[in-house]
Amino acid sequence: MRIGFDAKRYFLNNTGLGNYSRDLIRILEKYAPENEYLKYTPKTGHQYIHQPTAQNNIRLPQGLINTTWPNLWRNQRIVDDLKKDKVDIFHGLSGEIPLGLAKAHIKSIVTIHDLIFLRHPELYHPIDRWIYKKKFKHACETSDRIVAISQCTKNDIVDLFHIPEEKIDVVYQGCHEAFKSTKTSEQKANLRNKLKLPQEFLLNVGTIEARKNILSVVKAIKDLDIPLVIVGKPTRYHQEILAYIQQNNMEHRIHFLQGLAMEELAILYASATVFIYPSIYEGFGIPIIEALYSGTPVITSNMGVFPEAGGPASCYIDPTNISKIQHAIKSLLSDSSKRDEMIKKGLEFVKKFNDDNLAAQWKKQYLTL
């Protein structure tokens, strides 16, 4: 079977949709090598092509029109290339599929990660909301199957796009292999020294934006003796956090990092005393899975998708209640046996996200089209 992927994010996104695309294709290439996997992208990022043979399965726009207007190619003209390559199934990895697949008799699957732009429209420019809605609605209505990355996202698709729920399956995300190996004390100490971090700290990973709500954690630890490490790309919200930190003389306790290599990030997770993720809304929340695989206890939000990702052993809080966040942090920091229990149960829970389990679910998706 030949399966084509919309691989734009595979090559061009360092986080989020890029990680999802790379992990899914990696899992399929390992556990279902009987298929051929073609990656269609307007251009490539050299950092993700590690082997010369990888070039054999990459498809770029060809010809004057397609190379001049790569978005037109990706949204419509790509179908001619799919037909020429005799692709059996096209998989839109990031909520989009091109026009004309059904007419070309090419089966299609689309992955929907979230509908945040509809649940929280205040976070998006009106033009962006219009574009996202048009693309996602078309993909949901015209694809043969829809895969949601969580039950929460599936519920949103049914509710907001009125898609029959039997057309949608839930297949969770996995995460990078770097998080699944035990890290040594020496690795942890070396990284802490390199980054000038303390022995114990809270960790948060994700874009530093209002929806992620990390300012609530900064406020919660104002009177607690625990540093906080925040890893992520800053947005305007970052300035709001900095202002609070300066007003309360917390500069020495809050550490901002970005640009870590994947292996360094995995060691950082394993070095943290507690991982805290008080986001208001996510399609899934992959950093929670990364923390559980790393053997780090998790505090996260008690609503939406977060219990799906965190499982029964994580600690859940109201992300809008500063005192509840503070209480949860104090409770875990003072109870090492509770943290050990959470780590043990968390490692057992995340087995459901192991590569072989996800591969079996994806093979079923493709074979039943």
Coordinates of C-alpha atoms in Angstrom, one line a residue:
M1 CA 0.0 0.0 0.0
R2 CA 1.2 3.5 -0.8
I3 CA 0.4 6.2 1.7
G4 CA 1.0 9.8 1.1
F5 CA 1.4 12.4 3.8
D6 CA 1.0 16.1 4.0
A7 CA 4.5 16.5 5.4
K8 CA 4.9 20.3 5.5
R9 CA 5.0 20.3 9.3
Y10 CA 7.2 17.2 9.3
F11 CA 10.0 19.2 7.8
L12 CA 9.3 22.8 8.8
N13 CA 7.9 22.7 12.4
N14 CA 10.3 22.1 15.3
T15 CA 7.6 21.4 17.9
G16 CA 3.9 20.5 18.1
L17 CA 2.6 19.4 14.7
G18 CA 6.1 18.7 13.5
N19 CA 6.8 16.3 16.4
Y20 CA 3.5 14.6 15.8
S21 CA 4.2 14.1 12.1
R22 CA 7.7 12.8 12.7
D23 CA 6.7 10.4 15.4
L24 CA 3.8 9.0 13.5
I25 CA 5.8 8.4 10.3
R26 CA 8.7 7.0 12.3
I27 CA 6.4 4.5 14.1
L28 CA 4.8 3.4 10.8
E29 CA 8.2 3.0 9.1
K30 CA 9.3 0.8 11.9
Y31 CA 6.2 -1.3 12.7
A32 CA 4.5 -1.4 9.3
P33 CA 7.5 -1.5 6.8
E34 CA 5.3 -3.4 4.3
N35 CA 3.8 -0.1 3.2
E36 CA 5.5 2.7 1.3
Y37 CA 5.3 6.2 2.9
L38 CA 5.6 9.2 0.7
K39 CA 6.2 12.7 2.2
Y40 CA 4.8 15.6 0.2
T41 CA 6.0 19.0 1.2
P42 CA 6.5 22.5 -0.4
K43 CA 10.1 22.5 0.9
T44 CA 12.3 20.6 3.2
G45 CA 14.2 21.5 6.4
H46 CA 17.6 19.9 6.3
Q47 CA 17.7 19.2 10.0
Y48 CA 15.2 16.4 9.6
I49 CA 16.8 14.5 6.7
H50 CA 19.4 12.4 8.4
Q51 CA 19.9 9.7 5.7
P52 CA 20.4 10.1 2.0
T53 CA 17.9 7.3 1.3
A54 CA 15.2 9.5 2.9
Q55 CA 15.2 11.5 -0.3
N56 CA 13.6 8.7 -2.2
N57 CA 10.3 9.2 -0.4
I58 CA 10.1 13.0 -0.5
R59 CA 8.0 14.7 -3.0
L60 CA 8.4 18.4 -3.8
P61 CA 6.4 20.6 -6.2
Q62 CA 7.6 20.4 -9.8
G63 CA 7.1 22.8 -12.7
L64 CA 6.8 26.6 -12.9
I65 CA 3.2 26.9 -11.5
N66 CA 3.7 24.6 -8.6
T67 CA 7.1 26.0 -7.6
T68 CA 5.9 29.6 -8.0
W69 CA 2.7 29.0 -5.9
P70 CA 3.5 26.1 -3.6
N71 CA 0.4 26.7 -1.5
L72 CA -1.7 26.2 -4.6
W73 CA 0.1 22.9 -5.2
R74 CA -0.4 21.8 -1.6
N75 CA -4.1 22.7 -1.6
Q76 CA -5.1 21.4 -5.0
R77 CA -2.6 20.6 -7.7
I78 CA -0.9 18.0 -5.5
V79 CA -3.7 15.6 -6.5
D80 CA -2.1 15.2 -9.9
D81 CA 1.2 14.1 -8.3
L82 CA -0.7 11.7 -6.0
K83 CA -2.4 10.1 -9.0
K84 CA 1.0 9.8 -10.8
D85 CA 2.6 8.2 -7.8
K86 CA -0.4 5.8 -7.5
V87 CA -1.1 6.7 -3.9
D88 CA -3.8 4.6 -2.2
I89 CA -4.4 6.8 0.8
F90 CA -3.6 10.4 1.6
H91 CA -3.2 11.4 5.2
G92 CA -3.5 15.1 6.2
L93 CA -1.5 15.2 9.4
S94 CA -2.5 18.7 10.5
G95 CA -6.2 19.3 9.9
E96 CA -6.0 19.8 6.1
I97 CA -6.5 17.8 2.9
P98 CA -6.4 19.0 -0.7
L99 CA -9.4 19.5 -2.9
G100 CA -10.3 16.8 -5.4
L101 CA -9.2 13.6 -3.6
A102 CA -12.5 11.8 -3.9
K103 CA -12.9 12.7 -7.5
A104 CA -9.4 11.2 -8.1
H105 CA -10.5 8.0 -6.2
I106 CA -7.9 8.5 -3.5
K107 CA -9.0 7.6 0.0
S108 CA -8.2 10.1 2.7
I109 CA -7.7 10.4 6.5
V110 CA -7.3 13.7 8.3
T111 CA -5.9 14.2 11.8
I112 CA -7.6 16.9 13.8
H113 CA -5.5 18.1 16.8
D114 CA -7.8 20.7 18.3
L115 CA -10.4 23.3 17.6
I116 CA -9.0 25.9 19.9
F117 CA -9.8 28.7 17.4
L118 CA -13.5 27.9 17.9
R119 CA -13.5 27.2 21.6
H120 CA -11.3 30.2 22.4
P121 CA -11.8 32.6 19.5
E122 CA -10.4 35.6 21.5
L123 CA -7.0 34.1 21.1
Y124 CA -7.0 34.3 17.3
H125 CA -7.3 37.1 14.6
P126 CA -10.7 36.9 12.8
I127 CA -9.0 36.2 9.4
D128 CA -7.1 33.3 10.9
R129 CA -10.3 31.9 12.5
W130 CA -12.1 32.1 9.1
I131 CA -9.2 30.3 7.3
Y132 CA -8.9 27.6 9.9
K133 CA -12.6 27.0 10.0
K134 CA -12.8 26.7 6.3
K135 CA -9.9 24.3 6.0
F136 CA -10.8 22.1 9.0
K137 CA -14.5 21.9 8.1
H138 CA -13.7 20.9 4.5
A139 CA -11.3 18.2 5.7
C140 CA -13.8 16.8 8.2
E141 CA -16.7 16.8 5.7
T142 CA -14.8 15.4 2.7
S143 CA -12.3 12.9 4.2
D144 CA -13.2 9.2 4.4
R145 CA -12.1 9.0 8.1
I146 CA -11.2 11.5 10.8
V147 CA -8.7 10.8 13.5
A148 CA -8.9 12.9 16.7
I149 CA -5.9 13.0 19.0
S150 CA -8.2 12.8 22.0
Q151 CA -11.7 12.1 23.1
C152 CA -12.0 15.8 24.0
T153 CA -11.1 16.8 20.4
K154 CA -13.6 14.2 19.0
N155 CA -16.3 15.7 21.1
D156 CA -15.5 19.2 19.8
I157 CA -15.6 17.9 16.1
V158 CA -19.1 16.4 16.7
D159 CA -20.3 19.5 18.6
L160 CA -18.9 22.3 16.4
F161 CA -18.8 20.7 12.9
H162 CA -21.8 18.3 13.4
I163 CA -19.8 15.4 12.1
P164 CA -21.3 11.9 12.8
E165 CA -19.3 10.4 15.7
E166 CA -19.0 7.1 13.9
K167 CA -16.8 8.8 11.3
I168 CA -14.2 9.7 14.0
D169 CA -11.7 7.5 15.8
V170 CA -9.4 8.5 18.6
V171 CA -5.8 7.6 18.2
Y172 CA -3.5 9.2 20.8
Q173 CA -0.1 10.7 20.2
G174 CA 3.1 9.1 21.2
C175 CA 6.3 11.0 22.0
H176 CA 9.9 11.0 21.1
E177 CA 12.1 8.1 22.1
A178 CA 14.4 10.4 24.0
F179 CA 11.9 10.6 26.9
K180 CA 11.6 6.8 27.3
S181 CA 15.1 6.0 28.5
T182 CA 16.4 6.2 32.1
K183 CA 18.7 9.2 32.7
T184 CA 21.8 8.9 34.9
S185 CA 22.6 11.1 37.9
E186 CA 25.7 12.2 35.9
Q187 CA 23.6 13.3 32.9
K188 CA 21.3 15.3 35.2
A189 CA 24.1 16.9 37.1
N190 CA 26.0 17.9 33.9
L191 CA 22.9 19.5 32.4
R192 CA 22.0 21.4 35.6
N193 CA 25.6 22.7 35.7
K194 CA 25.5 23.7 32.0
L195 CA 22.1 25.5 32.4
K196 CA 23.0 26.8 35.9
L197 CA 19.9 25.2 37.5
P198 CA 19.3 24.3 41.1
Q199 CA 19.0 20.7 42.4
E200 CA 15.2 20.8 42.8
F201 CA 12.8 22.8 40.6
L202 CA 9.3 22.8 39.1
L203 CA 9.2 22.4 35.3
N204 CA 6.9 23.7 32.7
V205 CA 7.3 23.1 28.9
G206 CA 5.3 24.8 26.1
T207 CA 4.9 28.0 24.2
I208 CA 4.8 30.9 26.7
E209 CA 1.3 32.2 25.8
A210 CA -1.8 33.1 27.8
R211 CA -3.6 29.9 27.1
K212 CA -0.8 27.9 28.8
N213 CA -1.5 29.9 32.0
I214 CA 2.0 29.7 33.5
L215 CA 1.7 33.0 35.2
S216 CA -0.7 31.3 37.6
V217 CA 2.1 29.1 38.7
V218 CA 4.5 32.0 39.1
K219 CA 1.9 33.6 41.4
A220 CA 1.4 30.4 43.3
I221 CA 5.1 30.0 44.2
K222 CA 5.6 33.6 45.2
D223 CA 5.7 32.5 48.9
L224 CA 7.1 29.0 48.3
D225 CA 10.8 28.1 48.4
I226 CA 11.0 26.3 45.0
P227 CA 12.4 27.6 41.7
L228 CA 10.5 27.3 38.4
V229 CA 12.0 26.4 35.0
I230 CA 9.9 27.5 32.0
V231 CA 10.9 26.1 28.6
G232 CA 9.3 27.6 25.5
K233 CA 9.1 30.2 22.9
P234 CA 8.0 33.6 24.3
T235 CA 5.0 35.6 23.1
R236 CA 3.6 38.9 24.3
Y237 CA 2.3 37.1 27.4
H238 CA 6.0 36.7 28.4
Q239 CA 6.2 40.4 29.2
E240 CA 3.3 40.1 31.6
I241 CA 5.1 37.3 33.4
L242 CA 8.3 39.3 33.5
A243 CA 6.5 42.3 35.0
Y244 CA 5.1 40.2 37.8
I245 CA 8.5 38.6 38.5
Q246 CA 10.2 42.0 38.7
Q247 CA 7.5 43.4 40.9
N248 CA 7.9 40.6 43.4
N249 CA 11.7 40.2 43.3
M250 CA 11.5 36.7 41.9
E251 CA 14.2 37.1 39.2
H252 CA 16.6 34.6 40.8
R253 CA 13.9 31.9 41.1
I254 CA 12.4 31.8 37.6
H255 CA 14.5 30.4 34.8
F256 CA 13.5 30.8 31.1
L257 CA 15.0 28.4 28.5
Q258 CA 14.5 27.7 24.9
G259 CA 16.3 26.0 22.0
L260 CA 17.3 22.8 23.9
A261 CA 18.2 19.7 21.9
M262 CA 15.6 16.9 22.3
E263 CA 18.0 14.8 24.4
E264 CA 18.7 17.8 26.7
L265 CA 15.0 18.4 27.1
A266 CA 14.5 14.8 28.0
I267 CA 17.2 15.0 30.7
L268 CA 15.6 18.2 32.0
Y269 CA 12.2 16.5 32.4
A270 CA 13.9 13.6 34.3
S271 CA 15.7 16.1 36.5
A272 CA 12.6 18.0 37.6
T273 CA 11.0 17.5 41.0
V274 CA 7.5 18.1 39.6
F275 CA 6.2 18.9 36.2
I276 CA 3.4 21.5 36.2
Y277 CA 1.0 22.2 33.3
P278 CA -1.9 24.4 34.2
S279 CA -3.1 25.0 30.6
I280 CA -6.7 26.2 30.0
Y281 CA -7.2 24.2 26.8
E282 CA -5.2 21.7 24.6
G283 CA -6.0 19.2 22.0
F284 CA -4.0 16.7 23.9
G285 CA -1.1 17.9 26.0
I286 CA 2.0 16.0 24.8
P287 CA 4.3 17.5 27.5
I288 CA 2.3 15.6 30.1
I289 CA 3.1 12.3 28.3
E290 CA 6.7 13.3 28.1
A291 CA 6.8 14.0 31.8
L292 CA 5.2 10.7 32.7
Y293 CA 7.6 8.8 30.5
S294 CA 10.5 10.7 32.2
G295 CA 9.4 9.5 35.6
T296 CA 8.3 12.9 36.8
P297 CA 5.1 13.6 38.8
V298 CA 2.6 15.8 37.1
I299 CA 0.3 18.6 38.3
T300 CA -2.2 19.6 35.6
S301 CA -5.7 21.0 34.9
N302 CA -8.7 19.1 36.1
M303 CA -10.8 19.8 32.9
G304 CA -11.0 19.0 29.2
V305 CA -8.4 16.7 27.8
F306 CA -5.9 16.7 30.7
P307 CA -7.2 13.7 32.6
E308 CA -7.0 11.7 29.4
A309 CA -3.3 12.5 29.1
G310 CA -2.4 12.5 32.8
G311 CA -4.2 9.3 33.8
P312 CA -5.3 8.3 37.3
A313 CA -2.1 9.1 39.1
S314 CA -1.5 12.7 38.2
C315 CA -2.5 15.6 40.5
Y316 CA -5.4 17.7 39.1
I317 CA -6.1 21.3 40.0
D318 CA -8.4 24.2 39.0
P319 CA -6.0 26.2 36.8
T320 CA -7.8 29.5 37.7
N321 CA -7.4 29.0 41.4
I322 CA -4.0 30.2 42.6
S323 CA -4.4 28.9 46.2
K324 CA -5.3 25.4 44.9
I325 CA -2.2 25.4 42.7
Q326 CA -0.1 26.5 45.6
H327 CA -1.6 23.8 47.9
A328 CA -0.9 21.0 45.3
I329 CA 2.7 22.1 44.9
K330 CA 3.3 22.3 48.6
S331 CA 1.7 18.8 49.1
L332 CA 3.9 17.1 46.6
L333 CA 7.1 18.8 47.6
S334 CA 6.6 17.7 51.2
D335 CA 5.7 14.1 50.4
S336 CA 8.4 12.1 48.6
S337 CA 6.5 8.8 49.0
K338 CA 3.5 10.4 47.2
R339 CA 5.7 11.5 44.4
D340 CA 7.2 8.0 44.2
E341 CA 3.8 6.5 44.0
M342 CA 2.8 8.9 41.2
I343 CA 5.9 8.1 39.3
K344 CA 5.3 4.3 39.5
K345 CA 1.6 4.6 38.4
G346 CA 2.4 7.1 35.8
L347 CA 5.0 4.9 34.1
E348 CA 2.4 2.1 34.0
F349 CA -0.3 4.3 32.6
V350 CA 1.8 5.7 29.7
K351 CA 2.3 2.2 28.3
K352 CA -0.9 2.8 26.3
F353 CA 1.1 5.4 24.3
N354 CA 3.9 3.0 23.4
D355 CA 4.9 2.9 19.8
D356 CA 3.7 -0.7 19.1
N357 CA 0.2 0.1 20.5
L358 CA -0.1 3.2 18.4
A359 CA 1.2 1.4 15.3
A360 CA -1.5 -1.3 15.7
Q361 CA -4.2 1.3 15.8
W362 CA -2.9 3.1 12.7
K363 CA -2.6 -0.1 10.7
K364 CA -6.2 -0.7 11.5
Q365 CA -7.1 2.8 10.3
Y366 CA -5.5 2.3 6.9
L367 CA -6.6 -1.2 6.3
T368 CA -10.3 -0.5 7.0
L369 CA -10.6 2.4 4.6

